[in-house]
């Protein structure tokens, strides 16, 4: 593994290796066992989209690994203000050991990796959110004891989360069921990938059909960052696509609920369901730290 740009690029074995290492690093962190695998390494963190969890988890993770995180906001860089991405990639490669970028266009992440000489991590784009889904898979495995054979249901917009959950779930042996309104389906490249899994993947417009016998139900906000101008139209389109107590009756009795946060209570999820599953959701949020640490180690010190 040279980069983490999207889960489509990883094999099943690489995903499982990351999850196994994340489990180990979490155990060591909880038991006060030092693991300075990245001592002396530097991570440049480019933020063209603001974030709470991404920034804090990468900064804390890098420090816990013995390295040094450097926050770079859009205002700090010439990228996006006239400097070609290839020049930014080449220059930063002379200063840093790795780059994490949270931005809008997936192509910008791909170009950083193409023109740079150091590992690049996708902290989120409009198309994919691999770090979050690695944390989701880690959390599901913690609570359910396995991934293979489980049914994962996603309700909502066919956005970066739907794209990455579909790929990550199918690659780790899960059955994946997606429910979106018409016109809000996942990306074509993801649907083409999913076709190879036959009946293990289902895309429907009926949320109860999608949630039937699900082990895990996942949702996300209806309007992501950069889509604020579409909020009213999306409110209408997604009416009826709420994760609530009635929907969960279609799932298995021990269903777990995941939300990558921030959550808009009483929109995509009710306050009641959110609070009923708060421990699972907070585990998911915490596991961003451990999953990303595992990615950093795999990229910068693969012999661990």
Coordinates of C-alpha atoms in Angstrom, one line a residue:
X1 CA 0.0 0.0 0.0
X2 CA 1.6 3.3 -1.1
X3 CA -1.4 5.6 -0.4
X4 CA -4.9 5.6 1.0
X5 CA -6.9 7.4 -1.7
X6 CA -10.0 5.2 -1.8
X7 CA -10.9 1.7 -0.6
X8 CA -11.3 0.6 -4.2
X9 CA -7.5 0.6 -4.4
X10 CA -7.0 -1.8 -1.5
X11 CA -7.3 -5.6 -1.4
X12 CA -9.4 -7.4 1.2
X13 CA -6.1 -8.5 2.9
X14 CA -4.8 -4.9 3.1
X15 CA -8.1 -3.7 4.7
X16 CA -8.0 -6.6 7.3
X17 CA -4.4 -5.9 8.0
X18 CA -5.2 -2.2 8.8
X19 CA -8.1 -3.3 11.1
X20 CA -5.9 -5.8 12.9
X21 CA -3.2 -3.2 13.5
X22 CA -5.8 -0.7 14.6
X23 CA -7.0 -3.2 17.2
X24 CA -3.4 -3.6 18.4
X25 CA -2.7 0.1 18.6
X26 CA -6.0 0.7 20.5
X27 CA -5.1 -2.0 23.0
X28 CA -1.7 -0.5 23.5
X29 CA -3.1 3.0 23.9
X30 CA -5.7 1.9 26.5
X31 CA -3.0 0.1 28.5
X32 CA -0.4 2.9 28.4
X33 CA 2.0 0.9 26.2
X34 CA 4.2 3.3 24.2
X35 CA 4.2 2.8 20.4
X36 CA 6.4 5.5 18.9
X37 CA 6.5 3.8 15.5
X38 CA 6.8 7.1 13.7
X39 CA 9.3 8.9 15.8
X40 CA 10.8 11.8 13.8
X41 CA 8.2 11.5 11.0
X42 CA 6.1 14.6 9.9
X43 CA 2.6 14.6 8.6
X44 CA 1.3 17.6 6.7
X45 CA -2.5 18.0 7.1
X46 CA -4.2 20.0 4.3
X47 CA -7.7 21.2 5.2
X48 CA -9.8 22.8 2.4
X49 CA -12.8 21.6 4.3
X50 CA -13.1 22.3 8.0
X51 CA -13.3 19.4 10.5
X52 CA -13.5 18.5 14.1
X53 CA -12.9 14.8 14.2
X54 CA -10.4 14.5 11.3
X55 CA -8.1 17.2 12.6
X56 CA -8.1 16.1 16.2
X57 CA -7.8 12.4 15.5
X58 CA -4.9 12.8 13.0
X59 CA -3.0 15.3 15.3
X60 CA -3.4 13.2 18.4
X61 CA -2.6 10.0 16.5
X62 CA 0.6 11.4 15.0
X63 CA 1.7 12.6 18.4
X64 CA 0.9 9.2 20.0
X65 CA 3.0 7.5 17.3
X66 CA 6.0 9.8 18.2
X67 CA 5.7 12.0 15.0
X68 CA 4.9 15.6 14.3
X69 CA 1.6 16.8 12.7
X70 CA 1.5 20.1 10.8
X71 CA -1.9 21.8 10.2
X72 CA -2.2 23.5 6.8
X73 CA -5.4 25.4 6.2
X74 CA -6.5 26.6 2.7
X75 CA -5.3 30.1 3.7
X76 CA -1.8 28.8 4.4
X77 CA -1.2 27.3 1.0
X78 CA -0.9 28.5 -2.6
X79 CA -2.8 25.4 -3.8
X80 CA -6.2 26.6 -5.0
X81 CA -4.8 30.2 -5.5
X82 CA -2.9 29.7 -8.7
X83 CA -0.2 27.1 -7.9
X84 CA -0.7 23.9 -9.8
X85 CA -1.3 20.9 -7.5
X86 CA 1.8 19.1 -9.0
X87 CA 4.1 21.9 -7.8
X88 CA 2.6 21.8 -4.3
X89 CA 3.0 18.0 -4.3
X90 CA 6.6 18.2 -5.4
X91 CA 7.6 20.9 -2.9
X92 CA 5.8 19.3 0.1
X93 CA 7.5 16.0 -0.7
X94 CA 10.8 17.7 0.1
X95 CA 9.6 18.8 3.5
X96 CA 7.2 16.1 4.8
X97 CA 7.0 12.3 5.2
X98 CA 3.3 12.1 4.3
X99 CA 0.3 14.3 3.4
X100 CA -3.3 14.0 4.7
X101 CA -5.8 16.1 2.7
X102 CA -9.5 16.9 3.3
X103 CA -10.9 18.6 0.2
X104 CA -13.7 18.6 -2.3
X105 CA -12.5 17.0 -5.5
X106 CA -11.2 13.4 -5.5
X107 CA -8.9 14.3 -8.5
X108 CA -7.0 16.7 -6.2
X109 CA -6.1 13.8 -3.9
X110 CA -5.2 11.6 -6.9
X111 CA -3.0 14.3 -8.3
X112 CA -1.1 14.8 -5.1
X113 CA -0.3 11.1 -5.1
X114 CA 0.6 11.1 -8.7
X115 CA 3.0 14.1 -8.6
X116 CA 4.4 13.8 -5.1
X117 CA 7.0 11.4 -3.8
X118 CA 5.4 10.6 -0.4
X119 CA 2.3 8.8 0.8
X120 CA -1.0 10.6 0.5
X121 CA -4.1 9.9 2.7
X122 CA -7.6 10.9 1.7
X123 CA -9.1 12.5 4.8
X124 CA -12.4 13.1 2.9
X125 CA -13.5 14.2 -0.5
X126 CA -16.9 14.6 -2.1
X127 CA -16.5 11.1 -3.6
X128 CA -14.9 8.9 -0.9
X129 CA -14.3 8.8 2.9
X130 CA -12.0 5.8 3.4
X131 CA -10.7 6.7 6.9
X132 CA -14.2 6.9 8.3
X133 CA -15.3 3.6 6.8
X134 CA -12.2 1.9 8.1
X135 CA -13.3 3.1 11.6
X136 CA -16.8 1.9 10.9
X137 CA -15.6 -1.6 10.0
X138 CA -13.4 -1.6 13.0
X139 CA -16.3 -0.7 15.2
X140 CA -18.7 -3.2 13.7
X141 CA -16.1 -6.0 14.2
X142 CA -15.6 -4.9 17.8
X143 CA -19.4 -5.1 18.5
X144 CA -20.3 -8.1 16.4
X145 CA -17.1 -10.1 16.5
X146 CA -16.8 -10.4 12.7
X147 CA -17.6 -8.7 9.4
X148 CA -18.1 -11.6 7.0
X149 CA -21.7 -12.7 6.7
X150 CA -23.2 -9.6 8.3
X151 CA -25.7 -7.4 6.6
X152 CA -24.9 -3.6 6.4
X153 CA -27.7 -1.2 5.5
X154 CA -27.1 2.4 4.6
X155 CA -30.0 4.9 4.5
X156 CA -29.7 8.3 2.9
X157 CA -27.7 10.2 0.2
X158 CA -25.5 8.2 -2.1
X159 CA -22.5 10.3 -1.1
X160 CA -18.9 9.6 -0.1
X161 CA -20.0 7.5 2.9
X162 CA -22.4 5.4 0.8
X163 CA -19.6 4.9 -1.8
X164 CA -16.9 3.9 0.7
X165 CA -19.3 1.7 2.8
X166 CA -20.4 -0.2 -0.3
X167 CA -16.8 -0.9 -1.2
X168 CA -15.5 -1.6 2.3
X169 CA -18.5 -3.8 3.2
X170 CA -18.4 -5.9 0.1
X171 CA -14.6 -6.4 0.2
X172 CA -14.8 -7.7 3.8
X173 CA -17.5 -10.2 3.1
X174 CA -20.6 -8.3 4.2
X175 CA -23.9 -8.0 2.4
X176 CA -24.6 -4.4 1.6
X177 CA -28.0 -2.8 1.1
X178 CA -28.3 0.9 0.1
X179 CA -31.6 2.9 0.2
X180 CA -31.5 6.3 -1.5
X181 CA -34.2 8.5 -3.1
X182 CA -34.2 8.4 -6.9
X183 CA -31.5 10.6 -8.4
X184 CA -29.3 10.3 -5.3
X185 CA -27.6 6.9 -6.0
X186 CA -23.9 6.1 -5.3
X187 CA -21.3 6.8 -7.9
X188 CA -21.3 4.9 -11.1
X189 CA -17.8 3.5 -10.5
X190 CA -19.0 2.1 -7.2
X191 CA -22.1 0.5 -8.7
X192 CA -20.0 -1.1 -11.4
X193 CA -17.8 -2.5 -8.7
X194 CA -20.8 -3.8 -6.7
X195 CA -22.2 -5.6 -9.7
X196 CA -19.5 -8.2 -9.4
X197 CA -20.9 -9.3 -6.0
X198 CA -24.3 -10.3 -7.4
X199 CA -27.0 -10.6 -4.7
X200 CA -24.7 -9.5 -1.9
X201 CA -25.4 -5.9 -3.1
X202 CA -28.8 -4.3 -3.3
X203 CA -29.8 -0.7 -4.2
X204 CA -33.4 0.2 -3.5
X205 CA -35.7 3.2 -2.8
X206 CA -37.6 1.4 0.0
X207 CA -35.9 1.9 3.4
X208 CA -37.7 -0.9 5.0
X209 CA -36.6 -3.3 2.3
X210 CA -33.0 -2.2 2.7
X211 CA -33.2 -2.6 6.5
X212 CA -34.8 -6.0 6.5
X213 CA -32.7 -8.3 8.8
X214 CA -29.8 -5.8 8.9
X215 CA -27.1 -6.3 11.5
X216 CA -25.9 -2.7 11.1
X217 CA -27.8 0.4 10.0
X218 CA -25.8 3.5 8.9
X219 CA -26.9 7.0 8.0
X220 CA -25.3 10.4 7.3
X221 CA -26.5 14.0 6.9
X222 CA -28.7 14.8 4.0
X223 CA -26.7 17.9 2.9
X224 CA -22.9 17.5 3.1
X225 CA -20.4 20.4 3.3
X226 CA -20.6 22.4 0.1
X227 CA -24.3 21.4 -0.5
X228 CA -25.8 24.0 1.9
X229 CA -27.5 25.7 -1.0
X230 CA -29.4 22.5 -1.8
X231 CA -30.6 22.0 1.8
X232 CA -34.3 22.8 1.1
X233 CA -34.5 20.6 -2.0
X234 CA -32.8 17.8 -0.1
X235 CA -35.1 18.1 2.8
X236 CA -38.0 17.3 0.4
X237 CA -36.1 14.6 -1.4
X238 CA -35.1 12.7 1.7
X239 CA -38.4 13.0 3.6
X240 CA -39.2 9.4 4.6
X241 CA -35.5 8.4 4.6
X242 CA -35.1 8.8 8.4
X243 CA -33.5 6.2 10.7
X244 CA -36.1 5.9 13.5
X245 CA -37.5 3.3 15.9
X246 CA -40.1 2.1 13.3
X247 CA -37.4 1.4 10.7
X248 CA -35.2 -0.5 13.2
X249 CA -38.1 -3.0 13.7
X250 CA -37.3 -4.3 10.2
X251 CA -33.7 -5.0 11.2
X252 CA -32.4 -7.7 13.6
X253 CA -33.2 -7.3 17.3
X254 CA -29.6 -6.6 18.2
X255 CA -29.0 -4.1 15.3
X256 CA -26.3 -1.5 15.8
X257 CA -26.5 2.0 14.5
X258 CA -23.6 4.0 13.1
X259 CA -23.4 7.7 12.2
X260 CA -20.1 9.4 11.1
X261 CA -21.2 12.8 12.7
X262 CA -22.1 15.5 12.9
X263 CA -25.7 14.4 13.3
X264 CA -28.8 16.5 12.5
X265 CA -31.2 15.0 15.0
X266 CA -34.8 14.7 13.8
X267 CA -33.6 14.8 10.2
X268 CA -31.7 11.7 9.1
X269 CA -31.9 10.2 12.6
X270 CA -34.2 10.7 15.5
X271 CA -32.9 11.8 18.9
X272 CA -34.4 8.7 20.4
X273 CA -32.5 6.3 18.1
X274 CA -29.3 8.4 18.3
X275 CA -29.3 8.3 22.1
X276 CA -30.2 4.6 22.2
X277 CA -27.1 3.8 20.2
X278 CA -24.8 6.6 21.5
X279 CA -22.1 4.2 22.8
X280 CA -21.8 2.5 19.4
X281 CA -21.6 5.9 17.7
X282 CA -19.0 7.2 20.1
X283 CA -17.0 4.1 19.6
X284 CA -17.1 4.7 15.9
X285 CA -15.9 8.3 16.4
X286 CA -13.0 7.2 18.7
X287 CA -12.0 4.5 16.3
X288 CA -11.1 7.2 13.7
X289 CA -8.1 7.7 15.9
X290 CA -7.0 4.1 16.0
X291 CA -7.8 3.3 12.3
X292 CA -5.9 6.3 11.1
X293 CA -2.9 5.5 13.3
X294 CA -2.9 2.1 11.6
X295 CA -2.9 3.6 8.2
X296 CA -0.1 6.0 9.1
X297 CA 2.0 3.1 10.4
X298 CA 1.3 1.0 7.3
X299 CA 2.4 3.8 5.0
X300 CA 5.4 5.1 7.0
X301 CA 6.7 2.1 8.9
X302 CA 5.3 -1.0 7.2
X303 CA 7.6 -3.4 9.0
X304 CA 5.7 -2.9 12.3

